[in-house]
mmCIF file of C-alpha atoms and ligand atoms in Angstrom:
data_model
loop_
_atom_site.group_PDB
_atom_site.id
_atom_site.type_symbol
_atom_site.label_atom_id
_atom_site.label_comp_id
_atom_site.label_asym_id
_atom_site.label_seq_id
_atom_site.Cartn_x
_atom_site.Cartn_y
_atom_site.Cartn_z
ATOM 1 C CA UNK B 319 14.228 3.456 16.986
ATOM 2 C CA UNK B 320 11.409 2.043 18.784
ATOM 3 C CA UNK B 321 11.548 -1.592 19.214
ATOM 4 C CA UNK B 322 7.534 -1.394 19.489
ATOM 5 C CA UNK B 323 7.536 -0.385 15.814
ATOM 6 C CA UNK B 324 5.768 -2.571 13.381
ATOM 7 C CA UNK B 325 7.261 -5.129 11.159
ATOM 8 C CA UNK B 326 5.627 -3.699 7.715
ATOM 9 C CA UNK B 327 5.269 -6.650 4.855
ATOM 10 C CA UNK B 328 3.907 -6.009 1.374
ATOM 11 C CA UNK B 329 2.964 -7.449 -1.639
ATOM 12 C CA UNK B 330 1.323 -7.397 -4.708
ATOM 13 C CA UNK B 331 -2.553 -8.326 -3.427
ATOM 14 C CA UNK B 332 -3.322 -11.186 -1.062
ATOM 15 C CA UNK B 333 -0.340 -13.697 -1.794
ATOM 16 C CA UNK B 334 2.419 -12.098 0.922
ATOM 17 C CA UNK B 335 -0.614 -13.305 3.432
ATOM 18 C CA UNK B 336 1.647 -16.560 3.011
ATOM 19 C CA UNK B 337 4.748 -15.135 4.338
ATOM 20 C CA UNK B 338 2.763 -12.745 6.899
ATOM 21 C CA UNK B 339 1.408 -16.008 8.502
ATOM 22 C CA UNK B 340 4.946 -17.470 9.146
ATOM 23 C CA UNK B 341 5.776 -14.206 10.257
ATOM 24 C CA UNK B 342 3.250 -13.987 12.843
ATOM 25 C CA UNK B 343 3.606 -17.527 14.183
ATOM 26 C CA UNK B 344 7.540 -17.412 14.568
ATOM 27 C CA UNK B 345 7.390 -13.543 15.948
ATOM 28 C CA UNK B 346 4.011 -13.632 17.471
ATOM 29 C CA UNK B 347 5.357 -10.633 20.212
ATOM 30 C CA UNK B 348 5.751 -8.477 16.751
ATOM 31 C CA UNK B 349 3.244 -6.447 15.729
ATOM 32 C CA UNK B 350 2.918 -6.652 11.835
ATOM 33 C CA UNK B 351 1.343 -4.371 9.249
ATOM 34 C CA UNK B 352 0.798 -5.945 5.527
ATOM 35 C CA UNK B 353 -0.334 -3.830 2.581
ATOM 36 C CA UNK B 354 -1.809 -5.482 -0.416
ATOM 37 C CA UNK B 355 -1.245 -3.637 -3.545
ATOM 38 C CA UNK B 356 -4.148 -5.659 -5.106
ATOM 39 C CA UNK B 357 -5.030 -2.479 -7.585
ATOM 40 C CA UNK B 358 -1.560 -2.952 -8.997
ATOM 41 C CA UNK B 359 -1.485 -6.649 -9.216
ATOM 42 C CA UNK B 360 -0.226 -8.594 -11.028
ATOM 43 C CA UNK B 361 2.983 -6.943 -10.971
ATOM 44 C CA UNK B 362 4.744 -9.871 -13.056
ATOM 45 C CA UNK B 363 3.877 -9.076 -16.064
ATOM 46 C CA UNK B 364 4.870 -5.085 -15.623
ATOM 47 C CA UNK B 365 7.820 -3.502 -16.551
ATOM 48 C CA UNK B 366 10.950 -3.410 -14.268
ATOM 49 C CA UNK B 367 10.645 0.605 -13.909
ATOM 50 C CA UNK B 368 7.060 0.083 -12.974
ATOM 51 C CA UNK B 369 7.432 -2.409 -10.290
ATOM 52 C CA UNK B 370 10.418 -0.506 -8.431
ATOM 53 C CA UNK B 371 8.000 2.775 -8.245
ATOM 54 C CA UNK B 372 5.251 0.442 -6.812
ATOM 55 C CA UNK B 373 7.922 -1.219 -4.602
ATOM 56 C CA UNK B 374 8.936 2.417 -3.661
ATOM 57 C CA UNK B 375 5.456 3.514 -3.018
ATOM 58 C CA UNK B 376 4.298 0.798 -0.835
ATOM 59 C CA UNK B 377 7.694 1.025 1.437
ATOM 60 C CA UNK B 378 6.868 5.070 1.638
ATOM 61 C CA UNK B 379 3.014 4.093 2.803
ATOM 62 C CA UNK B 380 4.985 1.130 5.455
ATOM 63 C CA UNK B 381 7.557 3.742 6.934
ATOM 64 C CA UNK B 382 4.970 6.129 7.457
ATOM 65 C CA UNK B 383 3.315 3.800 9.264
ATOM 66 C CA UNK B 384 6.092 3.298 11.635
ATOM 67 C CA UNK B 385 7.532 0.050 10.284
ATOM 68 C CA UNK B 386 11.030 -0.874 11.417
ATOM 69 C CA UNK B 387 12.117 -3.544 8.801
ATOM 70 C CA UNK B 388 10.076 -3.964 5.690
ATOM 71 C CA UNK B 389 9.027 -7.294 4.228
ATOM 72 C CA UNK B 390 9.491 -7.442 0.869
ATOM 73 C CA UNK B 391 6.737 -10.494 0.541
ATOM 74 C CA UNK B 392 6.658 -10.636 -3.554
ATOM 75 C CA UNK B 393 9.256 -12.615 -5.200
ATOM 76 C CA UNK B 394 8.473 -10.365 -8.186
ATOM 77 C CA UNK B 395 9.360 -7.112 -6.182
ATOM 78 C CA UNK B 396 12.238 -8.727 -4.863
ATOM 79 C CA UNK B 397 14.256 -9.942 -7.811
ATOM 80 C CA UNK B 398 13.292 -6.339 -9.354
ATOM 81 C CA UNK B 399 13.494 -3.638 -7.100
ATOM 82 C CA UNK B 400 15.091 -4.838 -3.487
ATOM 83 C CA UNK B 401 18.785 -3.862 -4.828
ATOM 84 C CA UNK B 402 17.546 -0.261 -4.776
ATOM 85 C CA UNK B 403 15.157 -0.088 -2.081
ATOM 86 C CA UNK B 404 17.932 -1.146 0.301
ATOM 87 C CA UNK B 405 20.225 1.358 -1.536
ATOM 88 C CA UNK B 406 17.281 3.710 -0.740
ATOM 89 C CA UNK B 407 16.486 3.734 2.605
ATOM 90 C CA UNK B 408 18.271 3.415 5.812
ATOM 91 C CA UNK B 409 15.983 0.628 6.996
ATOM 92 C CA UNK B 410 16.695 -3.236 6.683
ATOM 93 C CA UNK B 411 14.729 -5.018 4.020
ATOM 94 C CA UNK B 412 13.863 -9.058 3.833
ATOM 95 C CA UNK B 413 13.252 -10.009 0.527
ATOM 96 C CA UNK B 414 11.778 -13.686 -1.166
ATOM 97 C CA UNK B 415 13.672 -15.275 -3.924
ATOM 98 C CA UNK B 416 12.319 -18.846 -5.434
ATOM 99 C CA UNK B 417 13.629 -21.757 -3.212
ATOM 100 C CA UNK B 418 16.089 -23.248 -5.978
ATOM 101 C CA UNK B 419 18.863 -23.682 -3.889
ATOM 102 C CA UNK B 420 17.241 -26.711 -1.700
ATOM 103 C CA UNK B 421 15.356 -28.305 -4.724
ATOM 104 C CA UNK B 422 18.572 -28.040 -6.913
ATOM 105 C CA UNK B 423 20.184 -30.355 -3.881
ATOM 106 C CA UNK B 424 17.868 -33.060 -3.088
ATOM 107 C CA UNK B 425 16.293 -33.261 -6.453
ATOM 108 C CA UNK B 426 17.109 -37.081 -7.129
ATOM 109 C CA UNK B 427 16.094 -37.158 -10.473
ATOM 110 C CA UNK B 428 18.275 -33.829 -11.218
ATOM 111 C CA UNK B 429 14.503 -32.241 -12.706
ATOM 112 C CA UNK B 430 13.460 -29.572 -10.767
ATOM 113 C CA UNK B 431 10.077 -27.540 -11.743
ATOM 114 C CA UNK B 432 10.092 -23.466 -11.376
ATOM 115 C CA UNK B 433 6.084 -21.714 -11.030
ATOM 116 C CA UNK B 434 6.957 -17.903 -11.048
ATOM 117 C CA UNK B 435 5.769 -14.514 -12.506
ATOM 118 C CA UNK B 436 7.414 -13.397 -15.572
ATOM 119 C CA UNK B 437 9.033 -10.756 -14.152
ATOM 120 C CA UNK B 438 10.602 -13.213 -11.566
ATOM 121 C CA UNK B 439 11.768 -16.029 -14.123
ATOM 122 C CA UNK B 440 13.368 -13.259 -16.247
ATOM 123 C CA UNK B 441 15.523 -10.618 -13.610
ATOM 124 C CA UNK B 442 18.843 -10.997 -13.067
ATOM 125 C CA UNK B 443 19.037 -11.804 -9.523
ATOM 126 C CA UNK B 444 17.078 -14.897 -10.132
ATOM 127 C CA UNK B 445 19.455 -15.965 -13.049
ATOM 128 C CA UNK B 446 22.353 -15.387 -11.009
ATOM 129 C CA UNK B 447 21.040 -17.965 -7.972
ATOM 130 C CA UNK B 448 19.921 -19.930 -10.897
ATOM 131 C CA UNK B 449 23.295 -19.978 -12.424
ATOM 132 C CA UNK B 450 24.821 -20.727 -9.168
ATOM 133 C CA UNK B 451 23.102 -24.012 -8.180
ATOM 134 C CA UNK B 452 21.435 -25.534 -11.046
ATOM 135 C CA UNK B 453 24.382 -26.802 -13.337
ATOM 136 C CA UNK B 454 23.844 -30.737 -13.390
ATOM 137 C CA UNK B 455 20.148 -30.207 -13.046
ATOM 138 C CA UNK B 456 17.122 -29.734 -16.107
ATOM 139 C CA UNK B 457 15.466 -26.798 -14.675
ATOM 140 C CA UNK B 458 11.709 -26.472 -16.056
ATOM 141 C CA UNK B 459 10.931 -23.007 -15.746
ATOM 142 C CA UNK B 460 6.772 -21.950 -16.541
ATOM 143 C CA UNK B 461 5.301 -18.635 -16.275
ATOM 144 C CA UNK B 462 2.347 -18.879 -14.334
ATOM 145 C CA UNK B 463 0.112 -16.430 -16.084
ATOM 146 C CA UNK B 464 -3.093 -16.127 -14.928
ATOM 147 C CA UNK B 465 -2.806 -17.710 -11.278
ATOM 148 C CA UNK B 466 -2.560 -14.325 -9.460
ATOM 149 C CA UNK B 467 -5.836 -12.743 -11.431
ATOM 150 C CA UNK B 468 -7.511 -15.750 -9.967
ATOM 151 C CA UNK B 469 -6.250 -16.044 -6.265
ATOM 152 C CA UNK B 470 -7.388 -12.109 -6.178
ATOM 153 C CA UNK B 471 -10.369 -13.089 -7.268
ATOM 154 C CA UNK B 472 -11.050 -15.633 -4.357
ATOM 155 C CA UNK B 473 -10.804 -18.581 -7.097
ATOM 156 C CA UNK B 474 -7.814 -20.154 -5.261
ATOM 157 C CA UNK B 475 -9.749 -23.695 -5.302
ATOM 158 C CA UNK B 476 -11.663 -22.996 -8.320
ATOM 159 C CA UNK B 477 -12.223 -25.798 -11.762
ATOM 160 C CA UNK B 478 -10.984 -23.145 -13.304
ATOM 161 C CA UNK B 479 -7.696 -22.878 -11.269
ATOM 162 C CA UNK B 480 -7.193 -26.476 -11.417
ATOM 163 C CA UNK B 481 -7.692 -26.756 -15.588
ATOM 164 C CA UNK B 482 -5.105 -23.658 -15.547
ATOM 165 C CA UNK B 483 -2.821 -25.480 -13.730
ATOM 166 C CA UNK B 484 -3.047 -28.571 -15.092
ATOM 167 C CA UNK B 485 -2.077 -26.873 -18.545
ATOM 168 C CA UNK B 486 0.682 -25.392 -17.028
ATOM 169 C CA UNK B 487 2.390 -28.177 -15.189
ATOM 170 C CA UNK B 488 2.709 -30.178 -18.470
ATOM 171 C CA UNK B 489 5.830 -29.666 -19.273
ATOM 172 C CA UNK B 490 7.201 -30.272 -15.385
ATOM 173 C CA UNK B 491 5.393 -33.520 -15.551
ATOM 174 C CA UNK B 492 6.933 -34.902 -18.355
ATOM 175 C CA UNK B 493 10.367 -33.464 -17.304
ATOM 176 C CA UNK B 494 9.666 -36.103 -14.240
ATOM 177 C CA UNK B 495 10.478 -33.650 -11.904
ATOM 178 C CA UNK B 496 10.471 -34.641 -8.288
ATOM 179 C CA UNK B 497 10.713 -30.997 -6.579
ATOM 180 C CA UNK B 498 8.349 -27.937 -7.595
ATOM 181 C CA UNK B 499 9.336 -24.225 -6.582
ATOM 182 C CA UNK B 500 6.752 -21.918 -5.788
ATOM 183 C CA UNK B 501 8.186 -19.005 -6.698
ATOM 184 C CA UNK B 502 5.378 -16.717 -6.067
ATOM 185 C CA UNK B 503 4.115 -15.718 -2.790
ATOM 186 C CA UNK B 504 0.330 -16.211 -3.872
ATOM 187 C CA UNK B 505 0.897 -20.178 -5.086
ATOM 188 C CA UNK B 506 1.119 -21.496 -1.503
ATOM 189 C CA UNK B 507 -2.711 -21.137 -1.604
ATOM 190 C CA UNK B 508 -2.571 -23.478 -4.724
ATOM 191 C CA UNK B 509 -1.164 -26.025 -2.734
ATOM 192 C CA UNK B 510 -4.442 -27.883 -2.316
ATOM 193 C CA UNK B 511 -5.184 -28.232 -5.883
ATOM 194 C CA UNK B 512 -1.232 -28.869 -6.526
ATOM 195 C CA UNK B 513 -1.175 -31.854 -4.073
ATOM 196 C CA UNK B 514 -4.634 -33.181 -6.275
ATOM 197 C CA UNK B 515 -2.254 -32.880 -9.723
ATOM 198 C CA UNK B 516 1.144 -33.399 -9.318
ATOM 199 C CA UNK B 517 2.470 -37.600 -8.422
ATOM 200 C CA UNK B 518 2.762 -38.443 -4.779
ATOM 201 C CA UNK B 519 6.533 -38.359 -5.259
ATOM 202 C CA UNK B 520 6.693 -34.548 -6.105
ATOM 203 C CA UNK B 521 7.688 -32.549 -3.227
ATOM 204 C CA UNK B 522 6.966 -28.816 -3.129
ATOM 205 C CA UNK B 523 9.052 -26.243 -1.722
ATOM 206 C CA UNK B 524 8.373 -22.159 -0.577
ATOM 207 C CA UNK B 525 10.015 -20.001 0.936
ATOM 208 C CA UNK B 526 7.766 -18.949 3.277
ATOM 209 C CA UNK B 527 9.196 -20.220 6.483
ATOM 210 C CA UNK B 528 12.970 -19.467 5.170
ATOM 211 C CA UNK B 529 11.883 -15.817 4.919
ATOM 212 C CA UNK B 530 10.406 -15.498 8.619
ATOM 213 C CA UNK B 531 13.659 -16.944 10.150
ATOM 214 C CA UNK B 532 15.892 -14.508 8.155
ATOM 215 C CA UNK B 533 13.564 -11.771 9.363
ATOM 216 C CA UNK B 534 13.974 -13.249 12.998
ATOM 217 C CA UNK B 535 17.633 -13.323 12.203
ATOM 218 C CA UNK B 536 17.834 -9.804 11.340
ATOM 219 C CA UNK B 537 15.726 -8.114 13.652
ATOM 220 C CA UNK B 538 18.240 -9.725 16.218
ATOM 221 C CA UNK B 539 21.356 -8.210 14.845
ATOM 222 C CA UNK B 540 19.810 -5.082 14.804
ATOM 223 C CA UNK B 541 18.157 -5.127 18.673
ATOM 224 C CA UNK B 542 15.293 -4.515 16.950
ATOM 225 C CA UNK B 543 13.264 -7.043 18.246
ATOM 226 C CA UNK B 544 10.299 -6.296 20.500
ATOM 227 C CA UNK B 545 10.510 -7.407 24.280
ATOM 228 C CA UNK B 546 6.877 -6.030 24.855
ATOM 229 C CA UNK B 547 4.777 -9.626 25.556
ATOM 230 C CA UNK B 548 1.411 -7.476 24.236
ATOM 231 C CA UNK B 549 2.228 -7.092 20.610
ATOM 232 C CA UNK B 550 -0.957 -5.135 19.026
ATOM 233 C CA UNK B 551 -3.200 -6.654 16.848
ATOM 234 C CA UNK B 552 -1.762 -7.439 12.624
ATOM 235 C CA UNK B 553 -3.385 -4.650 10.390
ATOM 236 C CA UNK B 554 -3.908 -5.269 6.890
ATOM 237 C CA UNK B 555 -4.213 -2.714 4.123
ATOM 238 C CA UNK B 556 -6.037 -3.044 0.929
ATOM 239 C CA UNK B 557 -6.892 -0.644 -2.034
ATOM 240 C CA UNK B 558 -9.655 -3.104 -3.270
ATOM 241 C CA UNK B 559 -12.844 -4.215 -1.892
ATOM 242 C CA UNK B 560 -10.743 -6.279 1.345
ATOM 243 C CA UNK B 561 -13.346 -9.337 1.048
ATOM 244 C CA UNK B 562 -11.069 -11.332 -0.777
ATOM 245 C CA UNK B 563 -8.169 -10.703 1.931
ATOM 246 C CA UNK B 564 -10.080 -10.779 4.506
ATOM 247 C CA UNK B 565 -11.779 -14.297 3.623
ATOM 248 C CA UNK B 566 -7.658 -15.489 3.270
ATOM 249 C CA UNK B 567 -6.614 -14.361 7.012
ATOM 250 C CA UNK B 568 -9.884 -15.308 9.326
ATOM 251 C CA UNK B 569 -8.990 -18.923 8.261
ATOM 252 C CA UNK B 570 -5.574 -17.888 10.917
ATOM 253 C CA UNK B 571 -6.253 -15.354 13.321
ATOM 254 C CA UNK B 572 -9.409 -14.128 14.815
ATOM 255 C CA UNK B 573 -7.278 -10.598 16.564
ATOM 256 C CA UNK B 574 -6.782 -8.863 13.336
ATOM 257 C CA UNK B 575 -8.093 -5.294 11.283
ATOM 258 C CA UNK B 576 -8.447 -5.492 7.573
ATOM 259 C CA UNK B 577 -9.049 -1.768 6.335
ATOM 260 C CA UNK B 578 -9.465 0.023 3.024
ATOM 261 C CA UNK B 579 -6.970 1.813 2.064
ATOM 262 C CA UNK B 580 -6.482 4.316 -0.426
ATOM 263 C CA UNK B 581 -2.536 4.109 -1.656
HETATM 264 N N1 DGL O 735 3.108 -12.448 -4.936
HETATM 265 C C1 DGL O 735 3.817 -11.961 -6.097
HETATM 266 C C2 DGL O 735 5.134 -12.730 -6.226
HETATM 267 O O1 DGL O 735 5.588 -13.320 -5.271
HETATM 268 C C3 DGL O 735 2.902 -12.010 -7.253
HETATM 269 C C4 DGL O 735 3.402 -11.207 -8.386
HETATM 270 C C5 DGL O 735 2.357 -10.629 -9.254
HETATM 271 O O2 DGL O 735 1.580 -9.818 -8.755
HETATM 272 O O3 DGL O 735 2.372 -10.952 -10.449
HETATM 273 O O4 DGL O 735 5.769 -12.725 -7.246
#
């Protein structure tokens, strides 16, 4: 295999943009492709069965592209359908779970607030981490229903956003938590509002950067990674109207292709 080949990253809609960005900065000799299912999304609220065949269909779409590890940048797909995928295809996968494991240790006031998808909060993988490191700790765990439909809509900073969220982080608050998981790749872009809600003393946690230095990481063991200093420029793939993504990645890179894409 080519060592040229792409790194291929997808996701639900726009929200994998967040891992794709650490991505790119840690690997920027990589070329990347990213494919935003945002016709699909949200997948969190979909049946298991129906987010593997999306997970299936968008890692077809990336290996015929070339890729040479896929990017599994959705906790939702992850926790769902990453078990099969790698028992699918001879190709390595990198997958994003919900940071628990860090906010479970340093959470001082053992309280530790969990934002992710239904479908996220309720597979098995995530109960077994869950299981694993939160013992001693009151774990608030809140569906964030709704946040998705409005970060695909461009409404990331929107009144609307912030009263949503606001509603949502209720129960957290009066847990006293002191650590927040995002446990969706789209809530990094909530961050802004997040910081205007939540007490100084709250610290929020992704997984974002954790995700690019496994991929790193694996790409190495395999001697997959690419010694060519000219990596092309990222490609991103939408099958919606790509104003929304595009709007998301000209705030970080000014050589990149943002196509429609029918898949
Ligand atoms: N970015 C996806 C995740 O990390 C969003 C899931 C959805 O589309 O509901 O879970």
């Amino acid at each position: 295999m080519s060592n040229s080949r792409p790194i291929g990253i997808f996701d639900s809609g726009v929200g994998g943009t967040s891992i794709w960005k650490e991505i790119h900065q840690l690997l920027p000799h990589e070329q990347t492709i990213y494919l935003s299912d945002s016709r699909n999304a949200p997948y969190g609220i979909k049946p298991q069965e129906e987010i593997i065949s999306l997970s299936v269909k968008n890692t077809e779409k990336l290996l015929e592209m070339g890729a040479k590890i896929i990017v599994v940048a959705c906790n939702t797909a992850t926790t769902n359908a990453i078990k099969i995928l790698r028992a699918s295809y001879d190709i390595p996968f990198i997958g994003i779970e919900p940071a628990i494991k860090p906010a479970a240790l340093k959470s001082s006031n053992k309280a530790v607030g969990i934002l992710a998808t239904r479908g996220t909060l309720t597979s098995e993988l995530f109960a077994q981490t869950s299981e694993l490191y939160t013992q001693d700790i009151n774990v608030i765990e809140v569906e964030g229903n709704g946040l998705v439909e409005l970060i695909e809509s461009g409404k990331k900073e929107a009144p609307e956003t912030q009263r949503l969220l606001e509603k949502l982080l209720e129960p957290m608050l009066k847990a006293r938590i002191d650590y927040l998981v995002l446990g969706c790749s789209h809530y990094p872009y909530l961050i802004p509002l997040l910081k205007k809600i939540l007490p100084d003393d709250v610290s929020i946690i992704d997984s974002g950067e954790a995700v690019a230095r496994q991929t790193r990481a694996v790409l190495e063991q395999y001697n997959l990674l690419n010694s060519n200093e000219n990596a092309k420029a990222p490609r991103f793939y939408t099958n919606v109207d790509p104003k929304v993504l595009s709007d998301i990645i000209r705030a970080e890179s000014n050589h990149y292709e943002v196509s429609f894409l029918e898949f």
